[in-house]
JSON list of C-alpha atoms in Angstrom, two decimals:
[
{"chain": "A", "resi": 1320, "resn": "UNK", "atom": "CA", "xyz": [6.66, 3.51, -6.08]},
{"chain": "A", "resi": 1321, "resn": "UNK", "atom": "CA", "xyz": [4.81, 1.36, -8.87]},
{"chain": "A", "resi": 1322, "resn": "UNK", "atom": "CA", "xyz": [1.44, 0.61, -7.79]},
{"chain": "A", "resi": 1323, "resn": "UNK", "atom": "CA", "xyz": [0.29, -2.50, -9.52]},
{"chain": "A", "resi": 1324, "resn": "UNK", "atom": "CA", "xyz": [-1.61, -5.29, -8.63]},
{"chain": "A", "resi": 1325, "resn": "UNK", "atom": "CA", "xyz": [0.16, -8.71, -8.21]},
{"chain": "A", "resi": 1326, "resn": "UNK", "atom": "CA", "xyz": [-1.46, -10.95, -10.47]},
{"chain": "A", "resi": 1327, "resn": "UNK", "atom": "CA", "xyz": [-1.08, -8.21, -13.20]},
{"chain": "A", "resi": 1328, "resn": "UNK", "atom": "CA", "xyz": [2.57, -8.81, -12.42]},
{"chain": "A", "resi": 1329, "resn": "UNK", "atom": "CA", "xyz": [2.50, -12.42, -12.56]},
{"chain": "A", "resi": 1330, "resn": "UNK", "atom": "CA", "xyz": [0.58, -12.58, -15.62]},
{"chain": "A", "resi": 1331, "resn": "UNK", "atom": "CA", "xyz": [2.94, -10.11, -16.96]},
{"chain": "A", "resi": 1332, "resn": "UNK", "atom": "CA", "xyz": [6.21, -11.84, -16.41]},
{"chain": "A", "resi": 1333, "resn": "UNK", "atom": "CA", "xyz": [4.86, -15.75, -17.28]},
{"chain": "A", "resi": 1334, "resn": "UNK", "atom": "CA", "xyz": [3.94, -13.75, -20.82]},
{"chain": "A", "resi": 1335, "resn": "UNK", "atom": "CA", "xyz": [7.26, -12.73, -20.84]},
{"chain": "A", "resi": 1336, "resn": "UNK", "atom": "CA", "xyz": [9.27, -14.67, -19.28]},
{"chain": "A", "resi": 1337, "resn": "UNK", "atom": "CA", "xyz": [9.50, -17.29, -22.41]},
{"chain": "A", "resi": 1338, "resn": "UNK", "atom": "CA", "xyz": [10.30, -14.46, -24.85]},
{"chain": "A", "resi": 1339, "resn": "UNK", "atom": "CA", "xyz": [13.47, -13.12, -23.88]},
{"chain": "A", "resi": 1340, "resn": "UNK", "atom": "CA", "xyz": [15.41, -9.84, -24.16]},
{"chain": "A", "resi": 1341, "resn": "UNK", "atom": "CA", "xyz": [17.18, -10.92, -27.57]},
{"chain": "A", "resi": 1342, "resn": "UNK", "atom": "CA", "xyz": [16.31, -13.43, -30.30]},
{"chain": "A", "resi": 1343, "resn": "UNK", "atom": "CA", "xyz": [18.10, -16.55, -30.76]},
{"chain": "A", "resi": 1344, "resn": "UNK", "atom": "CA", "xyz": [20.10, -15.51, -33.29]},
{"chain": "A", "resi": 1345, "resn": "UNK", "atom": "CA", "xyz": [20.66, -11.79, -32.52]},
{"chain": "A", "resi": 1346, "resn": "UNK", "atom": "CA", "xyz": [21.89, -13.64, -29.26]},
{"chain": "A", "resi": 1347, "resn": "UNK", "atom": "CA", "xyz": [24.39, -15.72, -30.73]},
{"chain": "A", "resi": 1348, "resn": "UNK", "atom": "CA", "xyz": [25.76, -12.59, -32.20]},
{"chain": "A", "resi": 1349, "resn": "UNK", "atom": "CA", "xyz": [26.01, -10.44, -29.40]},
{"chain": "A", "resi": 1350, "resn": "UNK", "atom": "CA", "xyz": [27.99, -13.27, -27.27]},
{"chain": "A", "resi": 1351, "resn": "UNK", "atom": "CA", "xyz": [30.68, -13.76, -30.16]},
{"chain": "A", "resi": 1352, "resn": "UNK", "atom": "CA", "xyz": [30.37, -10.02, -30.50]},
{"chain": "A", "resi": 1353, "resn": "UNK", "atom": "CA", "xyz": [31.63, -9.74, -26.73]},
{"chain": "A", "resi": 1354, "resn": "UNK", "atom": "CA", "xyz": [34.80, -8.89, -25.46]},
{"chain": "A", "resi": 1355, "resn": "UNK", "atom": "CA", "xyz": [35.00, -10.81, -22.20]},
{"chain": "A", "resi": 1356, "resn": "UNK", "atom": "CA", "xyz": [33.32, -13.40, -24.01]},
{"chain": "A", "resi": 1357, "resn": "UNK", "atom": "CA", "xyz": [34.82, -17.35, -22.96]},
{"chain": "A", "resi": 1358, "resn": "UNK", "atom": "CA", "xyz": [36.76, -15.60, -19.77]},
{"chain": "A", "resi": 1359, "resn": "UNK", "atom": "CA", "xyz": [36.94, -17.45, -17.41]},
{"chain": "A", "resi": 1360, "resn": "UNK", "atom": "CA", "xyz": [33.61, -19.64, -18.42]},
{"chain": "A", "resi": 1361, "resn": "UNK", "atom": "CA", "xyz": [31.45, -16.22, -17.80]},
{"chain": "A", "resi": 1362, "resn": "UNK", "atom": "CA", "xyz": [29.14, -16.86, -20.55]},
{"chain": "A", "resi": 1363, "resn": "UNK", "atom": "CA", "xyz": [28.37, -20.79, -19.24]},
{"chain": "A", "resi": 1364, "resn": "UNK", "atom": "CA", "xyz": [27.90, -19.29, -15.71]},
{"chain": "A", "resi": 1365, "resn": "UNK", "atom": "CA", "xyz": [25.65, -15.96, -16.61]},
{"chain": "A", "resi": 1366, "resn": "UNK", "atom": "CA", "xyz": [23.61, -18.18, -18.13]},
{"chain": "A", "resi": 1367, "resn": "UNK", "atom": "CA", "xyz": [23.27, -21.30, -15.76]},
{"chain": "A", "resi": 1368, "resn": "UNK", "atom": "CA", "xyz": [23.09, -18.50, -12.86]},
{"chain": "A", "resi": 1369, "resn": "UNK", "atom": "CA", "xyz": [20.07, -16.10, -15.26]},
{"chain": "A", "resi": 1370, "resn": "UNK", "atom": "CA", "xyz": [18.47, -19.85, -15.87]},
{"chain": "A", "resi": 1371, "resn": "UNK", "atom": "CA", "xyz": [18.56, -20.68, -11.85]},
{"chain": "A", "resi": 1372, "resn": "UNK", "atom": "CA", "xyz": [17.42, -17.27, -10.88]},
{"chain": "A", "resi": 1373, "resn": "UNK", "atom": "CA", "xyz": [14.74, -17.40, -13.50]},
{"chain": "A", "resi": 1374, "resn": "UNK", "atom": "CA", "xyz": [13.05, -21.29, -12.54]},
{"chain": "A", "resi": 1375, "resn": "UNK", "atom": "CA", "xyz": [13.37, -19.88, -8.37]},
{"chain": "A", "resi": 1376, "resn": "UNK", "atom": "CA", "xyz": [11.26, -16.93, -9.60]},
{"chain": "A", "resi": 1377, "resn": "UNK", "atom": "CA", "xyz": [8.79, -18.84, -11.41]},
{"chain": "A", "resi": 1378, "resn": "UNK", "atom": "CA", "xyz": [8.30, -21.35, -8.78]},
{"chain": "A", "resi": 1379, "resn": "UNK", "atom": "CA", "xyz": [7.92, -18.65, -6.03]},
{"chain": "A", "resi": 1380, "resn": "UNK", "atom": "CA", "xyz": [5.54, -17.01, -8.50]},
{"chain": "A", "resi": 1381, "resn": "UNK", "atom": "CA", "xyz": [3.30, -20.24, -8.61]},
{"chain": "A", "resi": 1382, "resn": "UNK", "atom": "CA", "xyz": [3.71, -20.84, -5.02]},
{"chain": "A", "resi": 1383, "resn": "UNK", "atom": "CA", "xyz": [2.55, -17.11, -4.29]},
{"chain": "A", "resi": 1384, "resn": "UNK", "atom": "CA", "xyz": [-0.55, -17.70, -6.24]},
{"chain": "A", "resi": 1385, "resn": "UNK", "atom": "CA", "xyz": [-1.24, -21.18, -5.32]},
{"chain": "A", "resi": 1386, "resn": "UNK", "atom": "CA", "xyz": [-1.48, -19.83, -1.52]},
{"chain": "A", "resi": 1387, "resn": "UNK", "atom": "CA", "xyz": [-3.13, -16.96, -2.21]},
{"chain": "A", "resi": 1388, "resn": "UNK", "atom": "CA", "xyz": [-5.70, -19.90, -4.24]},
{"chain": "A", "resi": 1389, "resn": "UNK", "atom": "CA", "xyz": [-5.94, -21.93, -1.36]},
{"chain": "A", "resi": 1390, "resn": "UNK", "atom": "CA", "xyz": [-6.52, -19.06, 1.11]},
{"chain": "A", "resi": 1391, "resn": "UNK", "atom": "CA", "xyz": [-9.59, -17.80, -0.97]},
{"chain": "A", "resi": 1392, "resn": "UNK", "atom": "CA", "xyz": [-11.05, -21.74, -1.30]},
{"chain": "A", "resi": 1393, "resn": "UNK", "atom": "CA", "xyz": [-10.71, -21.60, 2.82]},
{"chain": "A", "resi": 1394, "resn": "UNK", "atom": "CA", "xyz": [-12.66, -18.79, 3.11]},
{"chain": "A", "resi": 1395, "resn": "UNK", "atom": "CA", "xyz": [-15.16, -19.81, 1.12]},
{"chain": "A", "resi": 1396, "resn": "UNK", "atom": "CA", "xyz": [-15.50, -22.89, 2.91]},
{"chain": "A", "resi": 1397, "resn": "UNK", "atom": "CA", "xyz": [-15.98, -20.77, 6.13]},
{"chain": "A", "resi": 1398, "resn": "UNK", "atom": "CA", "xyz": [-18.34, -19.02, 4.58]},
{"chain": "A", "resi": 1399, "resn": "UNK", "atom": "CA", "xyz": [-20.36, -21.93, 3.71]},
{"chain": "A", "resi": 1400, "resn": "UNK", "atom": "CA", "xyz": [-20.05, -23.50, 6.97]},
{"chain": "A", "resi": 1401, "resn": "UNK", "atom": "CA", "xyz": [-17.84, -26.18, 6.22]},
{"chain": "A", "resi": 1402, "resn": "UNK", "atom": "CA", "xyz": [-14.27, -24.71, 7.61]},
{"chain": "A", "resi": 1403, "resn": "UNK", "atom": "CA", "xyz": [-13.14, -23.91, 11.09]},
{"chain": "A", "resi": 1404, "resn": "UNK", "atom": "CA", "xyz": [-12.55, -20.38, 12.24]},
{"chain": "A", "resi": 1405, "resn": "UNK", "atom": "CA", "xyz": [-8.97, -21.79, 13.15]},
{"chain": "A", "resi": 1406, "resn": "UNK", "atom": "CA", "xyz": [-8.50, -23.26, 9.32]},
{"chain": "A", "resi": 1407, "resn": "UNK", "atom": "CA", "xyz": [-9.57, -19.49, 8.03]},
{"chain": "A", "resi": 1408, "resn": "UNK", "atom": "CA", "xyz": [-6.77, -17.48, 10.52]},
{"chain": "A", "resi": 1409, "resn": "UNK", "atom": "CA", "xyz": [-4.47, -20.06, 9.09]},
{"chain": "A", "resi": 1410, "resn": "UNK", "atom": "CA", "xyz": [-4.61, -19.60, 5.51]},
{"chain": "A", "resi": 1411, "resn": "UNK", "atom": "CA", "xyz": [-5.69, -15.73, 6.02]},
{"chain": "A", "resi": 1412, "resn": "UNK", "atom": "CA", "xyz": [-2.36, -15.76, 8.01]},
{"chain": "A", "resi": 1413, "resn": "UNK", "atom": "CA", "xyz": [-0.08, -17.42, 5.37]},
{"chain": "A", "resi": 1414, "resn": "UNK", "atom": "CA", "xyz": [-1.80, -14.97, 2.59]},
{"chain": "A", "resi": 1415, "resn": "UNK", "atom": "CA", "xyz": [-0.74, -12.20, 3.96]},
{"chain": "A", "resi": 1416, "resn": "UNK", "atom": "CA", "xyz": [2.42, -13.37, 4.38]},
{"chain": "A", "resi": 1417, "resn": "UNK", "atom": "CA", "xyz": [2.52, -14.49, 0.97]},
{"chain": "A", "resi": 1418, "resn": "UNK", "atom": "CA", "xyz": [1.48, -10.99, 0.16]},
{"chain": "A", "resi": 1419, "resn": "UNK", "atom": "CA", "xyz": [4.38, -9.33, 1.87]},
{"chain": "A", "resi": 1420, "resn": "UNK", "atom": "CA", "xyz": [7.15, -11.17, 0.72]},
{"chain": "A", "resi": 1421, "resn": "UNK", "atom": "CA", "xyz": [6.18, -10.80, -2.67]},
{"chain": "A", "resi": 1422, "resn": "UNK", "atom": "CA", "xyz": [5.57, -7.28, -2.23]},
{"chain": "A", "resi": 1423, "resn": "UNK", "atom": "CA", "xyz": [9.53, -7.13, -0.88]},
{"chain": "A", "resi": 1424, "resn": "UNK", "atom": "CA", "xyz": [10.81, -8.86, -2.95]},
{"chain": "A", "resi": 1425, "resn": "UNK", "atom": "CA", "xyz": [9.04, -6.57, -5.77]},
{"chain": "A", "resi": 1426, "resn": "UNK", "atom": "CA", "xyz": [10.35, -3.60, -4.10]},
{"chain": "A", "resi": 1427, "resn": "UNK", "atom": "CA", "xyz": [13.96, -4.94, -4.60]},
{"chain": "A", "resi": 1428, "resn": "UNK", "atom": "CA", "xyz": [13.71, -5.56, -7.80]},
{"chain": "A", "resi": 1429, "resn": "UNK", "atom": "CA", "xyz": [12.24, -1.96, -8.80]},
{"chain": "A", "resi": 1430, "resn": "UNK", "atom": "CA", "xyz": [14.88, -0.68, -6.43]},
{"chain": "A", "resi": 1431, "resn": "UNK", "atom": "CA", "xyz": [18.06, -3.05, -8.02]},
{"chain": "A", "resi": 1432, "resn": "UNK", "atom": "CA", "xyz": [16.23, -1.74, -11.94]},
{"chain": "A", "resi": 1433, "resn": "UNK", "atom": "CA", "xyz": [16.31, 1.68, -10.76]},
{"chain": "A", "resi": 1434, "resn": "UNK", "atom": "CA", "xyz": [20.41, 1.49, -9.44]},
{"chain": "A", "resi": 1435, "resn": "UNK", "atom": "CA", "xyz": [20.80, 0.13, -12.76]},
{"chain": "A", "resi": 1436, "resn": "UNK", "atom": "CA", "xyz": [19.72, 3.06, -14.87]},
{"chain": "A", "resi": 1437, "resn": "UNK", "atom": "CA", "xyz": [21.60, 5.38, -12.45]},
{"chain": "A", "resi": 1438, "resn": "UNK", "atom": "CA", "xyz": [24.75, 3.99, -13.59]},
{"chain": "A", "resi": 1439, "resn": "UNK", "atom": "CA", "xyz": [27.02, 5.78, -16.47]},
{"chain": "A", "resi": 1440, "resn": "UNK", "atom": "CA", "xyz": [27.91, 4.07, -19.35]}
]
């Protein structure tokens, strides 16, 4: 199991996430270079799908954080006097289930990566 902080992760993928596996124009080649390439509209749909899977990620991403924000402003308020005990169990409460889910769903991923290299080429 990978044992790695969650905002490392985050910061890690919005770095990445603009640059891409392949460059422009080594990916252009690699798509004409394809066999399967035009069947069936594969290419259109890997891409609209990799695009779609890609914004849902990035939004949960923000989401995650912007909770995990919002939580830590609550408490802070409580600590100051200014928020209700029943404001604090409410954020603490959606933080930590914040927290899980994106621990799940990072577990998944590691877990779908890892099935991946088990398989022969």
């Amino acid at each position: 199991m990978i044992d790695m902080p969650i905002g490392r992760v985050a910061a890690a993928y919005a770095a990445n996430r603009g640059a891409g596996p392949l460059a422009p124009g080594l990916a252009e080649s690699q798509k004409a270079a394809s066999p399967t390439a035009g069947l069936f509209g594969a290419d259109a749909t890997t891409a609209a799908a990799e695009t779609d899977f890609g914004n849902v990620l990035d939004k949960s991403i923000a989401q995650a954080v912007d909770t995990l924000k919002e939580s830590e402003r609550v408490s802070m308020s409580a600590v100051a006097g200014k928020a209700s005990a029943q404001e604090v169990v409410r954020s603490v409460l959606a933080a930590e289930m914040t927290v899980q889910s994106v621990v799940a769903i990072r577990d998944k991923m590691v877990q779908a990566y890892q099935e991946i290299m088990r398989i022969a080429v």
